Coordinates of C-alpha atoms in Angstrom, one line a residue:
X1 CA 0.0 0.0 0.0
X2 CA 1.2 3.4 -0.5
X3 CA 0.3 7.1 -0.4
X4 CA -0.5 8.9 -3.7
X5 CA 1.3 11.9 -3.7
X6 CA 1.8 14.5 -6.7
X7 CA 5.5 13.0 -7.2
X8 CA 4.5 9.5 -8.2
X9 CA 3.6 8.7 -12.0
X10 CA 1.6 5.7 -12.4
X11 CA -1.0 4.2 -15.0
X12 CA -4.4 5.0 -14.8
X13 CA -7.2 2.2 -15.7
X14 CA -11.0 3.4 -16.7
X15 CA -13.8 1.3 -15.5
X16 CA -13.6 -1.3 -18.7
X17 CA -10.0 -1.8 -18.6
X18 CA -10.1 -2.3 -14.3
X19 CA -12.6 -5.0 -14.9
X20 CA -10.6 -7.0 -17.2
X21 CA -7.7 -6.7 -15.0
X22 CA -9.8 -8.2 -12.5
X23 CA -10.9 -11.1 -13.9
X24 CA -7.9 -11.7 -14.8
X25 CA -6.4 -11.4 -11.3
X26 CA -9.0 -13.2 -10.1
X27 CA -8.9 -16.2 -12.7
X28 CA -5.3 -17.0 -11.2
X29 CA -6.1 -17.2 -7.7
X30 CA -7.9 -19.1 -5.4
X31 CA -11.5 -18.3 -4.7
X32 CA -12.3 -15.1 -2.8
X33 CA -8.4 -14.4 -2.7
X34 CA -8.7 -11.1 -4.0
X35 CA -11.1 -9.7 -2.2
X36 CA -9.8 -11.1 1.5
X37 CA -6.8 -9.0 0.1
X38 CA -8.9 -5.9 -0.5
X39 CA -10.9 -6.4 2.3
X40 CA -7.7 -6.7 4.4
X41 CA -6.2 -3.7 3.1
X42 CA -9.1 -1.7 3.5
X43 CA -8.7 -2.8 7.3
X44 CA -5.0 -1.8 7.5
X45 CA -5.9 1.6 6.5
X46 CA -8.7 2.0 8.8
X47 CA -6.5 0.9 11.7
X48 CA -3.9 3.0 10.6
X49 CA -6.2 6.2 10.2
X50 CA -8.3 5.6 13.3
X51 CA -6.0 3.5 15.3
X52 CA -8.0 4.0 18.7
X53 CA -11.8 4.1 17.6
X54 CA -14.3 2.8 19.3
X55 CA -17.1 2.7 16.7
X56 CA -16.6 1.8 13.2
X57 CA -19.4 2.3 10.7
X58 CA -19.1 0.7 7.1
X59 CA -21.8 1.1 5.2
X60 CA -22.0 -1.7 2.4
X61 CA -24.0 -1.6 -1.2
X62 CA -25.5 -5.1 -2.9
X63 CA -22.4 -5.5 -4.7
X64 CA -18.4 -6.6 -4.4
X65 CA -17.9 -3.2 -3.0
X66 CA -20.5 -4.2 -0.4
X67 CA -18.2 -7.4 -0.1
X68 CA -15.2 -5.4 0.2
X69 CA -17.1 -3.6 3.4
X70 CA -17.6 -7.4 4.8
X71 CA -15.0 -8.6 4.7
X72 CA -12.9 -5.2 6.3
X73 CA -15.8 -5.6 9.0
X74 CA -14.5 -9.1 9.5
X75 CA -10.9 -8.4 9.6
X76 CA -11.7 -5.4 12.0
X77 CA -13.6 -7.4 14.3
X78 CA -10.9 -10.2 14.5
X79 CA -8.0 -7.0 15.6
X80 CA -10.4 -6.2 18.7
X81 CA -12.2 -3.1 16.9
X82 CA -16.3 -2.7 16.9
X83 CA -17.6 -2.5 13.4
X84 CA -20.7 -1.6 13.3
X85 CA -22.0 -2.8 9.5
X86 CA -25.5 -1.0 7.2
X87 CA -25.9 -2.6 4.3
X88 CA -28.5 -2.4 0.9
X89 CA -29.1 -5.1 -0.7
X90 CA -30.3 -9.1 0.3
X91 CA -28.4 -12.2 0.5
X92 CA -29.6 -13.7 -2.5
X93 CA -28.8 -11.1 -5.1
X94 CA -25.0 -11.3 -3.5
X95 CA -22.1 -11.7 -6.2
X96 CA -20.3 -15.2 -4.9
X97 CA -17.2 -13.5 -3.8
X98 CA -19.5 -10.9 -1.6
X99 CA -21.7 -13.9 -0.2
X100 CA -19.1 -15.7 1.3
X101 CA -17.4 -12.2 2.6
X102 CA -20.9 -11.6 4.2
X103 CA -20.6 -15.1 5.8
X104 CA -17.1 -14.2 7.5
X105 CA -18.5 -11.5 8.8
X106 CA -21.0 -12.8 10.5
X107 CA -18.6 -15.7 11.8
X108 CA -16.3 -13.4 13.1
X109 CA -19.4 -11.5 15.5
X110 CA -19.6 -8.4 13.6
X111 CA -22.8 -6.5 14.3
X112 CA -25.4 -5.8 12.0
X113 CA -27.7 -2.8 11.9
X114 CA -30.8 -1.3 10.1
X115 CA -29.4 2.6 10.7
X116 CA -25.8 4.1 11.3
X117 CA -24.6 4.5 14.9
X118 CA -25.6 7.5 16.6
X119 CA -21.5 7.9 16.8
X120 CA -18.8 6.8 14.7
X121 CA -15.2 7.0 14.9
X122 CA -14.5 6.1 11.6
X123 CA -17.0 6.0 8.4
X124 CA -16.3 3.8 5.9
X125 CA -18.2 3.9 2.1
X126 CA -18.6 0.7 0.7
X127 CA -21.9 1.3 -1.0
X128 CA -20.8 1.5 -5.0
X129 CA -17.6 1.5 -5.6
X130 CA -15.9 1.2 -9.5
X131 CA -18.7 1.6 -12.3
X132 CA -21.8 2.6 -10.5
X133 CA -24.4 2.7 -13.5
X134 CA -26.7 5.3 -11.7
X135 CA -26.6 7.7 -8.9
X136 CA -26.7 6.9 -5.4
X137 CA -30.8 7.2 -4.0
X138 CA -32.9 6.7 -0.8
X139 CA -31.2 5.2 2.0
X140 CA -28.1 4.8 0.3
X141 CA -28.1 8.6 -0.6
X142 CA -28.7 9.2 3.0
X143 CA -26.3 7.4 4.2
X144 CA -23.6 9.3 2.2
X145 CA -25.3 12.4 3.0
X146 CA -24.9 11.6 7.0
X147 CA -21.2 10.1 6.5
X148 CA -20.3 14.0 4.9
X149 CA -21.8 15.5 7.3
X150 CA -20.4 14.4 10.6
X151 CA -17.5 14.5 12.2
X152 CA -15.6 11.2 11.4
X153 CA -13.1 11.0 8.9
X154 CA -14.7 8.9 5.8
X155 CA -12.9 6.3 4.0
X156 CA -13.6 5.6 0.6
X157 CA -13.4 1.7 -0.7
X158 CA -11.8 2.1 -4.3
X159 CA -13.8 5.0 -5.3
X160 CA -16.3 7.3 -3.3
X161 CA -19.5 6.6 -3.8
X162 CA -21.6 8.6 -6.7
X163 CA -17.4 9.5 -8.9
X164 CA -17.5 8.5 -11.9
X165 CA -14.4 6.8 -12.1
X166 CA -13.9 7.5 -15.6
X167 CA -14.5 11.0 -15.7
X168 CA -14.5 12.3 -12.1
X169 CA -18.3 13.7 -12.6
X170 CA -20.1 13.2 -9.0
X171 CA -23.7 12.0 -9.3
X172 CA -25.5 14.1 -6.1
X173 CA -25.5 17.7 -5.7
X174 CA -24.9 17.4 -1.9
X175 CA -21.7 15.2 -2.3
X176 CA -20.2 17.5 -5.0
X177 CA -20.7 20.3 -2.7
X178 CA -19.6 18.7 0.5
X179 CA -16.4 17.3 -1.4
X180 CA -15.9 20.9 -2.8
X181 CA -16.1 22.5 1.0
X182 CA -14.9 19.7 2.8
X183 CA -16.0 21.5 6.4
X184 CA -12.4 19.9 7.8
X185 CA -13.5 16.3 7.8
X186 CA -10.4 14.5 6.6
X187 CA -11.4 12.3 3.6
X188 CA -9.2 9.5 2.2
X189 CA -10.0 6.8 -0.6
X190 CA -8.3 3.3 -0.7
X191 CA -7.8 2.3 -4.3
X192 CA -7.9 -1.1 -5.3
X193 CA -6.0 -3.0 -7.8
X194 CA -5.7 0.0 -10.3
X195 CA -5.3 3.6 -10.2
X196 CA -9.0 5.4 -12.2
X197 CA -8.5 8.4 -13.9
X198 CA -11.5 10.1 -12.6
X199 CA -9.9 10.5 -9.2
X200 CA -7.7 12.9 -10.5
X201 CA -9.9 15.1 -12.4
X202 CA -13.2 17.1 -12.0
X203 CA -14.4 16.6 -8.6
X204 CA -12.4 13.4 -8.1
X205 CA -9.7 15.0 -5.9
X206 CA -12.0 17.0 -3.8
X207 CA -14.2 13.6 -3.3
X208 CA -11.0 11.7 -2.8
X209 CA -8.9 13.7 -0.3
X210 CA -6.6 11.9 0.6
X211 CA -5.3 8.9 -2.0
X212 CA -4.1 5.5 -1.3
X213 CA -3.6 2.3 -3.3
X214 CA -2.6 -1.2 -2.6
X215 CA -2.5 -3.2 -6.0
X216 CA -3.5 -6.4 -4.2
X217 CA -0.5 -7.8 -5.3
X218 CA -1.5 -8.5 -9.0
X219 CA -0.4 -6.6 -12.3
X220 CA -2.3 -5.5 -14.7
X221 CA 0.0 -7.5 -17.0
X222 CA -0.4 -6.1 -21.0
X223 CA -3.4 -4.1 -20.2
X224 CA -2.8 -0.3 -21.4
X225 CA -3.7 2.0 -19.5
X226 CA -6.5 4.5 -20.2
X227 CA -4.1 7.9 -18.9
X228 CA -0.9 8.2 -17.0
X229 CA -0.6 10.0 -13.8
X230 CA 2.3 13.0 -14.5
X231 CA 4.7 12.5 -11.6
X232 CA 7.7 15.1 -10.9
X233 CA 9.4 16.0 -13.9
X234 CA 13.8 15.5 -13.8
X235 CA 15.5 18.3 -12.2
X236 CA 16.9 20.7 -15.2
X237 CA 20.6 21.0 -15.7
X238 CA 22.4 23.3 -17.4
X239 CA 25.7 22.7 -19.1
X240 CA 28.3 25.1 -18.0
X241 CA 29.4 26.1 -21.1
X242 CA 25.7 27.0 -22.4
X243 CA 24.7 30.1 -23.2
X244 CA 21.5 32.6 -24.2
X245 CA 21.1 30.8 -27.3
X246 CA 20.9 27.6 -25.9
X247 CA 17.9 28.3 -24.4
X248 CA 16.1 29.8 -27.1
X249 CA 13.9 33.0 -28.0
X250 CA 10.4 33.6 -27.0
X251 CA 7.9 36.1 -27.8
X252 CA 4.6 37.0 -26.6
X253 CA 2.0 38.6 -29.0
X254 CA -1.0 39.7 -26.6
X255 CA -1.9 42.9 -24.9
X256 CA -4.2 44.4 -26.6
X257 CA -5.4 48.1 -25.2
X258 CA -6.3 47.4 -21.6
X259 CA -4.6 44.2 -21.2
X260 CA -1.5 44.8 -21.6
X261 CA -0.6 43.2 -18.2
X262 CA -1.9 39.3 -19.3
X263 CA 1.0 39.4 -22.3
X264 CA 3.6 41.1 -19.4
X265 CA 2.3 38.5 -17.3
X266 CA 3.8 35.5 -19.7
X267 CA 6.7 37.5 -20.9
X268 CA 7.8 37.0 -17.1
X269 CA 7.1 33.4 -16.8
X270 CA 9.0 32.7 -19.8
X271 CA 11.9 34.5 -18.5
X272 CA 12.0 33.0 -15.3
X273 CA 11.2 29.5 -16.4
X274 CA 14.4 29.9 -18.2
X275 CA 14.0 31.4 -21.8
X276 CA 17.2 33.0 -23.4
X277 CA 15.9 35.6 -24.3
X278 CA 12.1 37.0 -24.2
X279 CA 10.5 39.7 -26.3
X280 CA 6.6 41.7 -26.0
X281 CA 5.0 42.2 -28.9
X282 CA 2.2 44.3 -27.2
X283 CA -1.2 45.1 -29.3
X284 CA -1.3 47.9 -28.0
X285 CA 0.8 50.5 -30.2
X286 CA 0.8 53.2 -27.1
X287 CA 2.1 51.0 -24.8
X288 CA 5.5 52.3 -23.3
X289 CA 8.5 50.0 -24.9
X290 CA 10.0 49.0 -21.5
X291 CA 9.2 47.5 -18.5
X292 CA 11.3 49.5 -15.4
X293 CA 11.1 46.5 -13.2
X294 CA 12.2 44.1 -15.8
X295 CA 14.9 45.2 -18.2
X296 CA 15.5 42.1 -19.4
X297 CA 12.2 42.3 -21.2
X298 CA 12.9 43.8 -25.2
X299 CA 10.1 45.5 -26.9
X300 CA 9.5 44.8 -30.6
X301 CA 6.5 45.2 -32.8
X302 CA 4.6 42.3 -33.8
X303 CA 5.5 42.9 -37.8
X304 CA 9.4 43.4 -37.2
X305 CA 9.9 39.7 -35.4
X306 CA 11.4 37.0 -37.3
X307 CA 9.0 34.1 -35.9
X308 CA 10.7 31.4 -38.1
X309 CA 13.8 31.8 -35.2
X310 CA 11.3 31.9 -32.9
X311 CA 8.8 30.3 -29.8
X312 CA 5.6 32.4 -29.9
X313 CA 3.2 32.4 -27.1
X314 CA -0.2 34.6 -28.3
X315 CA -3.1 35.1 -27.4
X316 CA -2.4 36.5 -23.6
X317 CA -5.1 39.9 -23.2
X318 CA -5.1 39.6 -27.2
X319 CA -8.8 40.7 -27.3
X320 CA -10.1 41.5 -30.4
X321 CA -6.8 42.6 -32.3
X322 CA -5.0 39.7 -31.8
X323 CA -7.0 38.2 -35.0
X324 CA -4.5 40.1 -37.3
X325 CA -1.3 38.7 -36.5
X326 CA -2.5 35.4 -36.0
X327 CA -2.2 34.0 -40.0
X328 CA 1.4 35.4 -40.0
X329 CA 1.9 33.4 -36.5
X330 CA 0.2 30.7 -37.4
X331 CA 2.3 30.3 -40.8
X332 CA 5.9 31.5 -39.7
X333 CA 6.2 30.4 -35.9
X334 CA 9.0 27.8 -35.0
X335 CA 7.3 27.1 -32.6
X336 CA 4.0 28.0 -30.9
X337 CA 1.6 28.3 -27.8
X338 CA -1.7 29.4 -28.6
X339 CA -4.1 30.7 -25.3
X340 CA -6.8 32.7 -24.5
X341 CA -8.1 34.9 -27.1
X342 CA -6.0 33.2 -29.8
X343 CA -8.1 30.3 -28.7
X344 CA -11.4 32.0 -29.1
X345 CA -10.5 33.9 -32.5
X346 CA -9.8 30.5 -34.2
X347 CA -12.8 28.6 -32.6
X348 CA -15.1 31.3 -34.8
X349 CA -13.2 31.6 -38.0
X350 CA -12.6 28.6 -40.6
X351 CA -9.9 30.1 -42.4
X352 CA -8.2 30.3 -39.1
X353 CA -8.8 27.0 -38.2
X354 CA -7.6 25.5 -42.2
X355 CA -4.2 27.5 -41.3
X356 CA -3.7 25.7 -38.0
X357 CA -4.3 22.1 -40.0
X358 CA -2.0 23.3 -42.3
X359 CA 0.5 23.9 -39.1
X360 CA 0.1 20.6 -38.1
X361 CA 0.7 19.1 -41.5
X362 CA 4.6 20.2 -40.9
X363 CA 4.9 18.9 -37.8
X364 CA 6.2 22.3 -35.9
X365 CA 4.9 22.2 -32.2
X366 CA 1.9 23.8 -31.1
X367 CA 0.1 23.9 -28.2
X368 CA -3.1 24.6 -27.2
X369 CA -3.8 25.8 -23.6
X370 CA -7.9 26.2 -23.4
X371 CA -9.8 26.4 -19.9
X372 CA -12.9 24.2 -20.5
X373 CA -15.2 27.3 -21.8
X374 CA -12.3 28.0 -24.3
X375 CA -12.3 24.4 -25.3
X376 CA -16.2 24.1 -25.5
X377 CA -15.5 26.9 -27.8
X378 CA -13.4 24.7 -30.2
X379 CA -15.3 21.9 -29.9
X380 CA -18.3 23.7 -30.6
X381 CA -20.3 22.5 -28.0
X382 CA -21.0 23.3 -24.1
X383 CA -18.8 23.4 -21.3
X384 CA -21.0 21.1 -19.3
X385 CA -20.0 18.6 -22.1
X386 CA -16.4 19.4 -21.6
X387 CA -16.3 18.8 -18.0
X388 CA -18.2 15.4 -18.2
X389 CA -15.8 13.8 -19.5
X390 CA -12.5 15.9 -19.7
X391 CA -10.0 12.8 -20.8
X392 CA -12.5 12.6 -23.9
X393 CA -12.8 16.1 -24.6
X394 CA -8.8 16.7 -24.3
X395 CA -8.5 13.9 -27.1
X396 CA -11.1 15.1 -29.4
X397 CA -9.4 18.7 -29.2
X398 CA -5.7 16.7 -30.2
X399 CA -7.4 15.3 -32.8
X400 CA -9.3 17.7 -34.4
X401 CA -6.3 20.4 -34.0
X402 CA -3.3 18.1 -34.8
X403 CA -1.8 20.3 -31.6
X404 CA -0.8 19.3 -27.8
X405 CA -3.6 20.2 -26.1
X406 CA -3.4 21.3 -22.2
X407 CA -7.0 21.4 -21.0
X408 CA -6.8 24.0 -17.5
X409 CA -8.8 22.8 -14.6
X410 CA -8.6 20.4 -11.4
X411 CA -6.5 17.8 -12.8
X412 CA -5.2 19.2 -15.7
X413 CA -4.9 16.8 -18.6
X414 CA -2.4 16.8 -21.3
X415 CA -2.9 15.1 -24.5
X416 CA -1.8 14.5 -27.9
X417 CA -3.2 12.2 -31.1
X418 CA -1.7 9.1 -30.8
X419 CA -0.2 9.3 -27.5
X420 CA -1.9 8.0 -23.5
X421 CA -3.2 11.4 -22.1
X422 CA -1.5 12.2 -18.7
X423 CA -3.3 13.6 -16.0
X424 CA -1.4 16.5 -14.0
X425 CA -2.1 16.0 -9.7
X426 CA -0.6 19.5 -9.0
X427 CA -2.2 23.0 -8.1
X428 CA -5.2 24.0 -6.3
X429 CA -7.9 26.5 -6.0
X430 CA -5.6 29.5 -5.0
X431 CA -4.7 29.3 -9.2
X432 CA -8.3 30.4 -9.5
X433 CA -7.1 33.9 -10.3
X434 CA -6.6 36.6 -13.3
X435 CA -3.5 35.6 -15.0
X436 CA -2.1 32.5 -13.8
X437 CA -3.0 30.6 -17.2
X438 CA -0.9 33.9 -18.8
X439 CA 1.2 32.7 -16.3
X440 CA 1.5 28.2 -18.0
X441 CA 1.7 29.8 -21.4
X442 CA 5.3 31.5 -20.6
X443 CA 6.5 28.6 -18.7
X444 CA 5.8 26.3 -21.6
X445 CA 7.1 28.2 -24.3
X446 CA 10.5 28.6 -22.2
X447 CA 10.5 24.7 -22.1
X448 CA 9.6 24.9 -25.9
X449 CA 12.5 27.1 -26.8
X450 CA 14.9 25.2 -25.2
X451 CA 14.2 22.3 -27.2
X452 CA 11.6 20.1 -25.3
X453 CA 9.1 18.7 -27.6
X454 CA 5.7 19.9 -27.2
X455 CA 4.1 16.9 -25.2
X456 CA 6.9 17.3 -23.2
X457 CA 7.0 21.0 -22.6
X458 CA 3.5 20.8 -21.1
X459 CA 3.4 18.4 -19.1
X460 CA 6.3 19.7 -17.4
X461 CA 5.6 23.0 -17.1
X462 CA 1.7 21.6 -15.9
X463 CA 3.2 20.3 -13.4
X464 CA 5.9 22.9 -12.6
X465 CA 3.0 25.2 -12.3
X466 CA 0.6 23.7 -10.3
X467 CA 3.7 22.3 -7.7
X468 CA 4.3 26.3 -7.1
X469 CA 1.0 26.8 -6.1
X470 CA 1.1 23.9 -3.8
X471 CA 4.2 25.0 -2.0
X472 CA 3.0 28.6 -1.5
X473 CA 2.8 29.8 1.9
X474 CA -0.9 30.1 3.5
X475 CA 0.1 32.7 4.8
X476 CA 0.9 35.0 1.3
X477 CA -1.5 36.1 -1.3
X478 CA -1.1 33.8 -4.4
X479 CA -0.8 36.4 -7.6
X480 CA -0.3 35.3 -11.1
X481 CA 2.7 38.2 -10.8
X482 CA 3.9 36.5 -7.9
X483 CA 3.3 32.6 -9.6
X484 CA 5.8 34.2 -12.3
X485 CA 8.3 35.0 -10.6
X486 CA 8.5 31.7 -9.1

């Protein structure tokens, strides 16, 4: 068993590809194995997380979840605690391996009830687990409402109960909203023979809290996996005898009148993320050519740039203007990161959107960095879509754009045609603030101009991004000016 921290890269396995990894796990070992191992390891977790509780309340659904719940009950009771078990469901709709979990239980003196303990150390959701087809209702739903509400720290068997595990969606208002808030209960969820993608996105880390897996001692052998978890990228090193070129040239075309500070905004992230050399091409024509508090910053209009030398990162406060560079960019740029407004401008205009195919038909890197509304947008459907299933939506944007696309949000996800989407576990809600996705545009075209390839870039500087924001004192105010900076 170990803790899932933002370091670790692992596969990820949707709710089809789990299953078949479970058969065939459970195909080569003696009946019930597997799940006296989950059940055991839900127990060791328990112990571990409540290790002097009095009252433990495990609330079990009519399936092997359910069975899961039995036979942690059993193990429980057997180590001197008191579990106290609910359960849905009746004997004789009982998957086998749940039937004879239910059967140890009982053995082993574990008490039965028709409500939850007035009191509980410890809540434990066993109710749906991996591939629930429909939402949680009646006394199941209430159940889940009382476990979120109280005071015990909750425990999740494989997934919480109403996550999608594909997509990270939850099913009931009140759990999305108690996930979301939290009120200081710890929450933790014990994953079970595979990592799902849908913990990590959407409201699956808020639902989660705190991540654990145990892989039950089985493989998933050739299985591939549905996403990849993007751990902490290699430490950067620089050759001593490297210099301003090695590191390449980046520009940002963006600031358009009254947003001149979004393209400033990048400009800085490229140059402390490590660009050679960064140049503004502002929109705005009245805008003053330096920046006093950052020298290092050169000022250049938009026409004079030779982009074929160059990493271009547009679209940052663009507005309106920023259509009229963006054919030239589009044509010329060595390289390119498109955001914001560059985003929107090619989402309503064809020709655009015929230039960026042609982009993609030479093979020079692009990148795409939408937040969901942006990428509903290019998809030319809603953002409720988007965000139902964001691995999907990601994939369709790579494919329809021939571009790396970075789709912003919890769990940002990072994908390309033909290549496993990763899944980024950095950053938090403190990025919900003007400027800090001016602020992952700079930091990847810095990683783009010094020669990562675009897949690459992003998912590194995702990660780079979100880590800041993790390690940022409570105590300071997190600005995208400040996220820059580093």
């Amino acid at each position: 068993m170990q803790r899932i921290t933002a370091a670790i890269t692992a596969p990820l396995f949707g709710v089809a590809a789990s299953r078949r990894i479970e058969q065939t796990a459970a195909a080569s070992l003696p009946p019930h194995t597997l799940m006296q191992r989950a059940g055991l390891a839900v127990a060791r977790l328990a112990m571990a997380t409540a290790p002097h509780a009095r009252t433990i309340w495990i609330a079990c659904g009519p399936g092997n979840n359910g069975g899961d719940g039995f036979e942690a009950a059993a193990q429980l009771r057997q180590r001197g605690f008191a579990p106290v078990v609910t359960r849905i469901g009746d004997d004789a709709r009982l998957p086998a391996d749940a039937a004879a979990s239910l059967q140890r239980a009982r053995d082993a003196g574990v008490r039965f009830a028709d409500a939850p303990p007035a009191h509980a150390d410890l809540a434990i959701d066993a109710l749906l687990g991996l591939g629930a087809a429909r939402a949680p209702e009646g006394p199941m739903a209430d159940w889940l409402r009382r476990m979120h509400a109280g005071p015990a720290p909750v425990l999740s068997v494989d997934t919480p109960s109403g996550l999608n595990a594909d997509t990270g969606v939850l099913s009931l208002d009140f759990l999305a909203s108690a996930a979301g808030q939290a009120h200081g209960v710890r929450r933790l969820c014990l994953s079970l023979l595979t990592l799902k993608p849908g913990l990590f996105t959407a409201q699956g880390r808020d639902a989660a809290g705190e991540l654990w897996f145990d892989d039950l001692d089985s493989a998933p052998g050739a299985e591939p996996p549905t996403a990849r978890l993007l751990g902490e990228p290699p430490a950067a090193t620089r050759p001593h005898a490297s210099h301003k070129g090695s590191y390449g040239d980046v520009v940002v075309i963006g600031g358009a009148p009254g947003m001149a500070g979004a393209a400033l905004l990048a400009a800085t992230a490229a140059l402390h993320a490590g660009a050679g050399r960064v140049y503004v091409a502002p929109l705005d024509a009245g805008l003053a050519p330096l920046d006093p508090t950052q020298p290092e910053l050169m000022f250049r209009r938009p026409e004079a740039l030779d982009l074929a030398a160059m990493t271009v990162v547009c679209g940052c406060g663009g507005g309106a203007a920023v259509r009229d560079p963006l054919p030239r960019v589009l044509e010329e740029a060595r390289a390119l990161v498109l955001d914001a407004d560059a985003l929107n401008a090619i989402a309503a205009d064809g020709a655009l959107q015929a230039l960026l195919d042609a982009r993609a038909r030479t093979g020079r890197a692009t990148v795409l960095t939408p937040h969901p509304l942006e990428a509903a947008r290019l998809l030319g459907t809603g953002t409720a879509e988007v965000q139902a299933d964001r691995l999907r939506a990601a994939q369709r944007l790579a494919e329809c754009f021939g571009a790396t696309i970075v789709l912003k949000g919890s769990g940002t996800i990072v994908a390309a045609a033909g290549e496993t989407p990763v899944i980024n576990p950095t950053g938090n809600a403190r990025l919900a603030t003007a400027g800090t996705g001016d602020v992952l545009a700079g930091m990847i075209g810095a990683a783009l101009a010094a020669g990562r390839p675009a897949m690459a870039a992003s998912r590194e500087a995702a990660w780079l991004h979100g880590d800041r924001a993790d390690r940022w004192p409570e105590s300071l105010p997190l600005t995208a000016c400040a996220l820059a900076r580093g």
